[in-house]
mmCIF file of C-alpha atoms in Angstrom:
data_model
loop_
_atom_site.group_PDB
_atom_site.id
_atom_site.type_symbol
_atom_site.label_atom_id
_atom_site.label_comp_id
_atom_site.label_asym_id
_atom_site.label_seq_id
_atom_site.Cartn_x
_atom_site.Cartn_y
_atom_site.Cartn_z
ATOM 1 C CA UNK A 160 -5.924 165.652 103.306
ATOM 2 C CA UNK A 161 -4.544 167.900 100.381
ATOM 3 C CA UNK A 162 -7.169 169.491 98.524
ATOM 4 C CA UNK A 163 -6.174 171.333 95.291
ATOM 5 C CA UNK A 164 -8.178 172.981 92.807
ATOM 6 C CA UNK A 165 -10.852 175.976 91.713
ATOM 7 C CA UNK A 166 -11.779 177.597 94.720
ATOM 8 C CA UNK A 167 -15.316 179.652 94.797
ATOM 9 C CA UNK A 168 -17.490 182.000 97.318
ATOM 10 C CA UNK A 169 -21.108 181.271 96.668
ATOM 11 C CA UNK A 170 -23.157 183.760 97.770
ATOM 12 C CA UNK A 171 -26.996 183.844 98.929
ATOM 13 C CA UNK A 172 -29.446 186.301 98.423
ATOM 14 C CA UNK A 173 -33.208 185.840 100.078
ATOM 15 C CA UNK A 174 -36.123 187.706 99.407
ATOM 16 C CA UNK A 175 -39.760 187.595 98.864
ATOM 17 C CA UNK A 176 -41.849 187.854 95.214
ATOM 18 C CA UNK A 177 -44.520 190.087 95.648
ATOM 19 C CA UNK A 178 -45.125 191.635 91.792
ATOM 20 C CA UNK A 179 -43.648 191.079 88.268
ATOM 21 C CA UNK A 180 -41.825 194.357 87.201
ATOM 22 C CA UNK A 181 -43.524 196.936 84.882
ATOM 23 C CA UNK A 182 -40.038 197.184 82.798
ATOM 24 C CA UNK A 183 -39.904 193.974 81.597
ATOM 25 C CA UNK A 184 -42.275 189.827 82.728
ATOM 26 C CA UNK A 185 -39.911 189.193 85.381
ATOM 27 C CA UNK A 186 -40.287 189.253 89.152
ATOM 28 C CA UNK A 187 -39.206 192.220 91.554
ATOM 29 C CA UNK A 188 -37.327 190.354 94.394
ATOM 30 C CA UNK A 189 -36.987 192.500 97.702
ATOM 31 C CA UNK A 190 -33.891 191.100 98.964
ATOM 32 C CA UNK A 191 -33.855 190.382 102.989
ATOM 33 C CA UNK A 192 -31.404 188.378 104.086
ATOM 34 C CA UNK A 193 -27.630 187.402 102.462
ATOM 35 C CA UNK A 194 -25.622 184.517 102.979
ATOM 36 C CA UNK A 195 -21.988 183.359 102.160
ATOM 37 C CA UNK A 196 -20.576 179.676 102.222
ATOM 38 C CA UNK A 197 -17.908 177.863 100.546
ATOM 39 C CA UNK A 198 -18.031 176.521 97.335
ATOM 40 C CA UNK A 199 -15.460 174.518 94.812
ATOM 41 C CA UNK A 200 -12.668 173.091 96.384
ATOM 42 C CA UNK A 201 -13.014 175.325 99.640
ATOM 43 C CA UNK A 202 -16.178 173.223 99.947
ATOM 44 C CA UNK A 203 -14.209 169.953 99.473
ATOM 45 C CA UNK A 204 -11.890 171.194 102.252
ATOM 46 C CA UNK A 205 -14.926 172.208 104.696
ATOM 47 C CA UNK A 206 -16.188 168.889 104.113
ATOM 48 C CA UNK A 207 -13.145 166.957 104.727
ATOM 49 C CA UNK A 208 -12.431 169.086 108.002
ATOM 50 C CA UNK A 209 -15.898 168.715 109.140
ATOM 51 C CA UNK A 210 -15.646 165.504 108.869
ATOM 52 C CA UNK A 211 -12.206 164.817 111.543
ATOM 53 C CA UNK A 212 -9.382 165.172 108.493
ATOM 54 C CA UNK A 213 -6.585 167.605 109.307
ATOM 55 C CA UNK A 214 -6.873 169.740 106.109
ATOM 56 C CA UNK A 215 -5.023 171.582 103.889
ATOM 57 C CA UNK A 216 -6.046 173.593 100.867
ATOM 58 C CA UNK A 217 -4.321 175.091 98.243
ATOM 59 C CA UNK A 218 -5.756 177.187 95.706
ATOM 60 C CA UNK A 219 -5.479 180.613 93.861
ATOM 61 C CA UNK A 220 -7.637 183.858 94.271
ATOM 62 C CA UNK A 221 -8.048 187.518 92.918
ATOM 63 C CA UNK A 222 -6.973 190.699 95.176
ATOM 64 C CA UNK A 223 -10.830 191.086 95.513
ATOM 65 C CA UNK A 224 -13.545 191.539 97.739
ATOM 66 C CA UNK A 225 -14.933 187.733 97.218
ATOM 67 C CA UNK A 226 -11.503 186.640 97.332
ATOM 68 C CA UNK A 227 -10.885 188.489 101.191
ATOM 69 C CA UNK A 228 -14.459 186.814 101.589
ATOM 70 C CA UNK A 229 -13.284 183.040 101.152
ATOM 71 C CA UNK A 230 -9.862 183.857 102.926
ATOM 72 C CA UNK A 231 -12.165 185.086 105.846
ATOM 73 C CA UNK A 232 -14.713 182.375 105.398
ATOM 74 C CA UNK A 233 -11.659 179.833 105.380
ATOM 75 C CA UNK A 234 -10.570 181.040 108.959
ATOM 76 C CA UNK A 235 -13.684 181.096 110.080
ATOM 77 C CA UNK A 236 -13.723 177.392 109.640
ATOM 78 C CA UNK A 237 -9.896 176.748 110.817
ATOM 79 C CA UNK A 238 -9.088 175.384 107.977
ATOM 80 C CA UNK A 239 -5.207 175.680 106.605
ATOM 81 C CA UNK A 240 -5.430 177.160 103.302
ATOM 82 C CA UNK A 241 -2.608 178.556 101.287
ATOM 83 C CA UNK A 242 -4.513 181.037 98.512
ATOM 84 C CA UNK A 243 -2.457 182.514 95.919
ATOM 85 C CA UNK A 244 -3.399 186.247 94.931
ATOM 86 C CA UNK A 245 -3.675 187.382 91.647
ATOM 87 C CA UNK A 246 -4.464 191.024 90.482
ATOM 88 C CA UNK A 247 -4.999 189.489 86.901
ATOM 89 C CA UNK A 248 -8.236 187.521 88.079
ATOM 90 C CA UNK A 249 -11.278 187.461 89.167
ATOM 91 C CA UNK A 250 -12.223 185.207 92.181
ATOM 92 C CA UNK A 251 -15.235 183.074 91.154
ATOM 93 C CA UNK A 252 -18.264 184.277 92.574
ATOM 94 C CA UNK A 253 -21.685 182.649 91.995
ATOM 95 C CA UNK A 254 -24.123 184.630 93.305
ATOM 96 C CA UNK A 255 -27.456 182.620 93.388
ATOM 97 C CA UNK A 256 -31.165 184.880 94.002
ATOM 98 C CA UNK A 257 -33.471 182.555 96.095
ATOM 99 C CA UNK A 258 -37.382 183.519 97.293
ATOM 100 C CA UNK A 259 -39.943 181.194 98.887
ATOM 101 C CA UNK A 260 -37.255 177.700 98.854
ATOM 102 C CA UNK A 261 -36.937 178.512 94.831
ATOM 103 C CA UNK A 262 -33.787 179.366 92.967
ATOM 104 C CA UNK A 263 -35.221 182.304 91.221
ATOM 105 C CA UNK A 264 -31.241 183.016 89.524
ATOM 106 C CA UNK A 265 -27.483 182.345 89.304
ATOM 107 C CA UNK A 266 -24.763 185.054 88.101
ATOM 108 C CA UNK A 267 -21.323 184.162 87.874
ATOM 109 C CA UNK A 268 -18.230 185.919 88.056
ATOM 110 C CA UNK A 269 -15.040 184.343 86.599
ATOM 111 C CA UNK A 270 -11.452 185.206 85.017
ATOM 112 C CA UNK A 271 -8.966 182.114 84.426
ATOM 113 C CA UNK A 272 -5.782 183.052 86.854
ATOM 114 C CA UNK A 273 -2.562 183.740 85.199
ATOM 115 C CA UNK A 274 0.015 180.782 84.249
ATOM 116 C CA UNK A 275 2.845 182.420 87.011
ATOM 117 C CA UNK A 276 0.657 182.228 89.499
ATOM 118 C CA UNK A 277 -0.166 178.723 88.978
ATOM 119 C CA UNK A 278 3.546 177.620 88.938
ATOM 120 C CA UNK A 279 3.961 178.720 91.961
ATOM 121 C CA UNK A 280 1.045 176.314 93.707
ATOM 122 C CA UNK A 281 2.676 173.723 91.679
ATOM 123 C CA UNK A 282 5.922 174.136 93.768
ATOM 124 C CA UNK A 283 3.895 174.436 97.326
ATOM 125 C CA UNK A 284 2.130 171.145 96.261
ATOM 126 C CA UNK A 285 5.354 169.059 96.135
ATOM 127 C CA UNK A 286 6.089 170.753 98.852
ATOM 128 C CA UNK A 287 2.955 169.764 100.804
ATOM 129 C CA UNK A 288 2.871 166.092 99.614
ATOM 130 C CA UNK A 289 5.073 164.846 102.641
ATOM 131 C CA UNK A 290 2.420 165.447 105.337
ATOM 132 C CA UNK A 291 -0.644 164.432 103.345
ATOM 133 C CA UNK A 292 -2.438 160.576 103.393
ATOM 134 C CA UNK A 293 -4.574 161.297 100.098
ATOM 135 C CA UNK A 294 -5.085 164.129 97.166
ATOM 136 C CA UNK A 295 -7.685 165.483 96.094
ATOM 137 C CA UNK A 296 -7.749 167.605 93.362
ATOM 138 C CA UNK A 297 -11.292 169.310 92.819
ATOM 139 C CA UNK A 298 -11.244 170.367 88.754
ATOM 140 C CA UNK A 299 -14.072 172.781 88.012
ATOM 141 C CA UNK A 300 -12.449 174.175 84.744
ATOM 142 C CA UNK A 301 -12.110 177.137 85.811
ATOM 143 C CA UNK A 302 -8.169 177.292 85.159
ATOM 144 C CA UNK A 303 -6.886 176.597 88.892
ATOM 145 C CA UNK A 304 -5.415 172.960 87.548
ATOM 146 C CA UNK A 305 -3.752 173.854 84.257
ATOM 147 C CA UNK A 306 -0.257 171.631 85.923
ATOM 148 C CA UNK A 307 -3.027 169.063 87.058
ATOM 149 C CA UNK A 308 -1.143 165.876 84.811
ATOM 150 C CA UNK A 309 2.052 167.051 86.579
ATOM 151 C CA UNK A 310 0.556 167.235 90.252
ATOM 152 C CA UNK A 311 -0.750 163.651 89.946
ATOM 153 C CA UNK A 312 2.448 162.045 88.352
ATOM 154 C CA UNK A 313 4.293 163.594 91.837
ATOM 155 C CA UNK A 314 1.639 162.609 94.091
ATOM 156 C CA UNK A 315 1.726 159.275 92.804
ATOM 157 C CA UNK A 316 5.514 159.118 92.922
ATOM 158 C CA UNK A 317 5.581 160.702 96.817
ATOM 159 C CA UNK A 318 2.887 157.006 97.413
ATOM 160 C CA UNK A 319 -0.163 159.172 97.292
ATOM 161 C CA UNK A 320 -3.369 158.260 96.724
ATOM 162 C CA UNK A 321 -5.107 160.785 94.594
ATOM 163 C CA UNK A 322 -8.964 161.334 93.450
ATOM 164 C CA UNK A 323 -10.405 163.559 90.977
ATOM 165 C CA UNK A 324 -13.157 165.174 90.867
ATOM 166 C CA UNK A 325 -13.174 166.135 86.851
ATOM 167 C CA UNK A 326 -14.464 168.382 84.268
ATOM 168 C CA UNK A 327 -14.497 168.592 80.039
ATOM 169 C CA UNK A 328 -14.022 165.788 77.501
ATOM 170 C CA UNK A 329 -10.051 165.864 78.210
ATOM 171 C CA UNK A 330 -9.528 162.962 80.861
ATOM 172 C CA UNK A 331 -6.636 162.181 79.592
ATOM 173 C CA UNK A 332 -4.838 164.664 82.066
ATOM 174 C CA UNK A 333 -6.408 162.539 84.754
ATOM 175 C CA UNK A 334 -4.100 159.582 83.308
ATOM 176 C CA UNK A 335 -2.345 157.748 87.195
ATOM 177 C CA UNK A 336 -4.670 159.187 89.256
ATOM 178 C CA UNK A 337 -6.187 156.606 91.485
ATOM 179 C CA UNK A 338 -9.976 157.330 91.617
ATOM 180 C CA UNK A 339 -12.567 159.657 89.614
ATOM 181 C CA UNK A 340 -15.816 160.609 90.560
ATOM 182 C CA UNK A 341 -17.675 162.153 87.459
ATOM 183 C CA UNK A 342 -21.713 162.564 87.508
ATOM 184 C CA UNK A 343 -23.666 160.804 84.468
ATOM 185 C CA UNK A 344 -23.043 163.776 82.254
ATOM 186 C CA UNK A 345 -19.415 164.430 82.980
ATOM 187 C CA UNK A 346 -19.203 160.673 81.783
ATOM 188 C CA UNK A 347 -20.742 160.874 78.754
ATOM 189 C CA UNK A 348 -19.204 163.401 77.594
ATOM 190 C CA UNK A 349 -16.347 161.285 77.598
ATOM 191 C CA UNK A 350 -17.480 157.737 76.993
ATOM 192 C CA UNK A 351 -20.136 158.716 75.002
ATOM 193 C CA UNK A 352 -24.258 157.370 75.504
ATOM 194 C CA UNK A 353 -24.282 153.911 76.659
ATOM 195 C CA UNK A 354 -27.364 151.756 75.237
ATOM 196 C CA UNK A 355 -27.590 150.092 78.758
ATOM 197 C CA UNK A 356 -25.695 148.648 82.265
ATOM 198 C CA UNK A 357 -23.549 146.278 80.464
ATOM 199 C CA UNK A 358 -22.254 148.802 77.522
ATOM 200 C CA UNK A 359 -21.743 151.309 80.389
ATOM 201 C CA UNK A 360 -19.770 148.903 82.164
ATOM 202 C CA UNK A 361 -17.333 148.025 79.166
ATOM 203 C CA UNK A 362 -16.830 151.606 78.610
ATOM 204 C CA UNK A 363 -16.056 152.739 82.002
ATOM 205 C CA UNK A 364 -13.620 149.631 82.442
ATOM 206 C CA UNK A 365 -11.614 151.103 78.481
ATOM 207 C CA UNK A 366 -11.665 154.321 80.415
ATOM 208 C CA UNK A 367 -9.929 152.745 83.910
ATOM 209 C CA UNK A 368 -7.436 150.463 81.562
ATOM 210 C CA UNK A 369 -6.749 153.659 79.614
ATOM 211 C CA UNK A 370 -6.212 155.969 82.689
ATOM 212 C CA UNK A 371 -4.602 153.255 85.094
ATOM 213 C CA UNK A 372 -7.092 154.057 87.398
ATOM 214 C CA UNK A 373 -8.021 152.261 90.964
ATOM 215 C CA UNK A 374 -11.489 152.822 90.428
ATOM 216 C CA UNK A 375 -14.114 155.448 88.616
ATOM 217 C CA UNK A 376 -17.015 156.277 91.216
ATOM 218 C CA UNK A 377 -19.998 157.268 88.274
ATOM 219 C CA UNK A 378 -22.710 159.246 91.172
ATOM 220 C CA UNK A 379 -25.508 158.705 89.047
ATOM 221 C CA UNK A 380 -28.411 161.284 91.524
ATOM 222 C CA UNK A 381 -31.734 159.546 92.519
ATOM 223 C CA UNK A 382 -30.284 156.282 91.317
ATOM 224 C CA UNK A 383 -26.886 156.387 93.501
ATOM 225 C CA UNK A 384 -23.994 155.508 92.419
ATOM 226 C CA UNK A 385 -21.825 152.593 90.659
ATOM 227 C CA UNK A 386 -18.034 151.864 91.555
ATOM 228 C CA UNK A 387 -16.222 150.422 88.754
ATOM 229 C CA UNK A 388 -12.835 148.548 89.183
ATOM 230 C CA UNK A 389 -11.386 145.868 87.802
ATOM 231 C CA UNK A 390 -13.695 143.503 89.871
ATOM 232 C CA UNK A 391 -17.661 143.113 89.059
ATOM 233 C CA UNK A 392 -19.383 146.928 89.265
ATOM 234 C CA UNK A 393 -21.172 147.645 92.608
ATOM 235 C CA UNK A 394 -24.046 149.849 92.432
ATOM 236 C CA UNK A 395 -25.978 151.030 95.372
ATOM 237 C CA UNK A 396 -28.835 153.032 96.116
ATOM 238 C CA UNK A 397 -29.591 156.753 97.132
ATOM 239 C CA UNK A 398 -29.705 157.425 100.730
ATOM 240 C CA UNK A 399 -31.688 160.870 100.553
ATOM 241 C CA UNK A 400 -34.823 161.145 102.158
ATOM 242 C CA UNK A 401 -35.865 164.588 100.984
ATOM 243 C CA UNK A 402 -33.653 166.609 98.487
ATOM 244 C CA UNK A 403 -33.941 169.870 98.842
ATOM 245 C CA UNK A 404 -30.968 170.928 97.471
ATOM 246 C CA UNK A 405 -28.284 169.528 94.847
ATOM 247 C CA UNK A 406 -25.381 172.404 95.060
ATOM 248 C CA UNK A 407 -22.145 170.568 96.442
ATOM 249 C CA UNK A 408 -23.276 167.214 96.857
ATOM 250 C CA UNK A 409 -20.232 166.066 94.543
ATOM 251 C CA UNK A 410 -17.912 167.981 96.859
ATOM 252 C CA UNK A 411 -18.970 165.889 99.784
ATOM 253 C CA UNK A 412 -19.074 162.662 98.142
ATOM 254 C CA UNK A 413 -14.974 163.152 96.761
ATOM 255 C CA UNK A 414 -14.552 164.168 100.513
ATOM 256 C CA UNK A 415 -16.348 161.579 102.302
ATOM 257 C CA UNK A 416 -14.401 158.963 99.709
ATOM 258 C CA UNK A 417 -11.025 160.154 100.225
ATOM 259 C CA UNK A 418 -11.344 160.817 104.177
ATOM 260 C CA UNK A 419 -12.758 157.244 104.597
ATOM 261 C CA UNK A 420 -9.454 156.208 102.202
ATOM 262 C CA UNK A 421 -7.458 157.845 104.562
ATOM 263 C CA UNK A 422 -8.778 156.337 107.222
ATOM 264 C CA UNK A 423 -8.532 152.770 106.466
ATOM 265 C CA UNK A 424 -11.728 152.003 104.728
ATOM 266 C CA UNK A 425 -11.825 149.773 101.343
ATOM 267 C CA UNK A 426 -12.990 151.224 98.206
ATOM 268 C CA UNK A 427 -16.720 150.019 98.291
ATOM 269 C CA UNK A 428 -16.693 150.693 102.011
ATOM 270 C CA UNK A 429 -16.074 154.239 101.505
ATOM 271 C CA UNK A 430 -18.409 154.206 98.419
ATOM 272 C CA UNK A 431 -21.411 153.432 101.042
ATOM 273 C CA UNK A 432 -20.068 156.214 103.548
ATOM 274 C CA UNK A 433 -19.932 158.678 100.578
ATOM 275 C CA UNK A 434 -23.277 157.879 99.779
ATOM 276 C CA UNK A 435 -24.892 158.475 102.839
ATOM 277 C CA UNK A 436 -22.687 161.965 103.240
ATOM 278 C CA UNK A 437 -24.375 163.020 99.747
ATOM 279 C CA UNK A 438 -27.838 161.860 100.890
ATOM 280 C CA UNK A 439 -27.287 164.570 104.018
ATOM 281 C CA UNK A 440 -26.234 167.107 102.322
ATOM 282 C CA UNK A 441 -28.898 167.330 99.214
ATOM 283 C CA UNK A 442 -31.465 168.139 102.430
ATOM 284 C CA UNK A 443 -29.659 171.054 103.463
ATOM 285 C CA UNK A 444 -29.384 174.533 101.379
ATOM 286 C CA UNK A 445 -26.034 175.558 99.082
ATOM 287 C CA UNK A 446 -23.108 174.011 99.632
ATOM 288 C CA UNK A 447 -23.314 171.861 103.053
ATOM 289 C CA UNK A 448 -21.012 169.182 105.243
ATOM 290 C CA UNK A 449 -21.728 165.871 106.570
ATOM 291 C CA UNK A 450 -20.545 165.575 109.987
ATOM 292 C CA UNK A 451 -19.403 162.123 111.801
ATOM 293 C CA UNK A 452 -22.780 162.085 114.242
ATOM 294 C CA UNK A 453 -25.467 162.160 110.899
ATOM 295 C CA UNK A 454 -22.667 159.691 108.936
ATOM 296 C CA UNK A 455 -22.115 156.755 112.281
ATOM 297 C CA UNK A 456 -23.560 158.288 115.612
ATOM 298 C CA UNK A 457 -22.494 160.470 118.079
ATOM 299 C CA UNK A 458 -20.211 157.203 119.558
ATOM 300 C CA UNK A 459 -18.191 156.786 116.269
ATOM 301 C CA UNK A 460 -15.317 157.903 114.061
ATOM 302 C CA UNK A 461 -14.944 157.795 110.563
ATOM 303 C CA UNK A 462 -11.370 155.632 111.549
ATOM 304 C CA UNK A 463 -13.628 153.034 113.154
ATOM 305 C CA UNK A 464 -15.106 152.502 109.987
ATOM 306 C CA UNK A 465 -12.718 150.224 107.778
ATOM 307 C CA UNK A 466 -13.644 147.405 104.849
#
């Protein structure tokens, strides 16, 4: 797997609530405990690792402290990443304030990286495209894809699958890449409100003639997910038992879909598989993986699984 795109260190702080402060109605939150995990595209990456695909990332990052943080965080996991430094920008940090199982706040840090920068990952990327199976390119707007048209025209050339994972109203950068995987809002932002199933489905099949896309994977939360393709639309079900937590379920579900790709499986195949990843991970806290014994059993492989 080659995973491309806005890279991010999400970071946890836990505490308890015990008064509102006397400066202003808000609660005073004695911080305990702190914890760091992957997030963006280094979450796409942990998830495609953790899940048996050899894994490479590439990605830009400021000459920071959250930027040494992923780097070290990336290691940790033993996954190949390749991160560009940049003086000029801030590494996106999304700090998130949590007491008794409740997101209390989020703060974000951000600065768009600089255009040199940028060319150079373009150059690695063709350069990387020889040892890959499948793309993904994980597009959080945050700046990290600003050569994204030009990264899928070469992946497709090299015979590479690619799948996006997009953001804003602009899709038409996305044009040849081979599968999408927007949320409900992502898509109507493009395609607009859809009166019901059957104007959805006439929209999202303009969109995939416009785009030349394989297929557009809409994960629509609590009510699954539809995979349209030229063929009749497949929707199926949520698989989570509990959610507990939403952060970086799209992450896994772009993973899960282009590992089981990789691996042999058909489109609706991996659909299912994907589904199942994203119903694990919405139990966990932050940003989480799937691994191969909660997807098929400690006995099997995600390469056993093909459709």
């Amino acid at each position: 797997m080659l995973v491309v795109g806005d890279v991010m260190l999400d970071r946890y702080w836990f505490g308890d609530v015990a008064r509102i402060s006397p400066e202003a109605p808000v609660p005073v939150v004695l911080v305990k405990t702190e914890d760091e995990r992957l997030g963006g595209a280094a979450n796409v990456a942990w998830n495609c690792k953790e899940l048996g695909a050899r894994t490479r990332l590439l990605s830009v990052v400021g000459k920071d402290e959250p930027g040494a943080k992923l780097a070290k965080l990336l290691k940790q996991k033993r996954i190949d990443a390749s991160l560009h430094r940049d003086a000029k920008l801030d590494t996106t940090l999304k700090l998130r304030v949590i007491a008794r199982h409740q997101q209390l706040l989020r703060i974000d840090f951000e600065r768009p990286p600089s255009r040199e920068v940028l060319a150079s990952k373009l150059e690695e990327f063709k350069q990387a495209l020889a040892d890959c199976d499948v793309v993904i390119l994980s597009d959080y707007g945050k700046g990290g894809l600003t050569h994204i048209a030009e990264m899928i025209r070469s992946a497709r050339r090299a015979g590479k699958r690619v799948l996006v994972d997009p953001k804003g109203d602009d899709y038409a950068r996305y044009k040849g890449a081979s599968v999408i995987t927007p949320n409900v809002a992502e898509l109507r932002e493009v395609i607009g409100r859809w009166q019901d199933e059957k104007d959805l489905r006439q929209r999202a099949q303009a969109l995939l003639g416009r785009l030349g896309l394989e297929a557009l994977l809409l994960t629509r939360g609590e009510d699954g997910m539809t995979l349209f393709t030229k063929r009749k639309p497949v929707t199926i079900k949520a698989e989570a038992r509990e959610v507990f937590d939403v952060t970086g379920a799209g992450d896994t579900v772009i993973a899960a879909m282009a590992v089981m790709l990789a691996a042999g499986a058909g489109l609706e195949a991996a659909m299912r598989i994907a589904n199942r990843a994203a119903g694990v991970v919405v139990g966990k806290l932050g940003t989480a993986t799937a691994t191969p014994a909660e997807l098929f059993g400690q006995s099997s492989n995600p390469s056993s699984k093909k459709g």
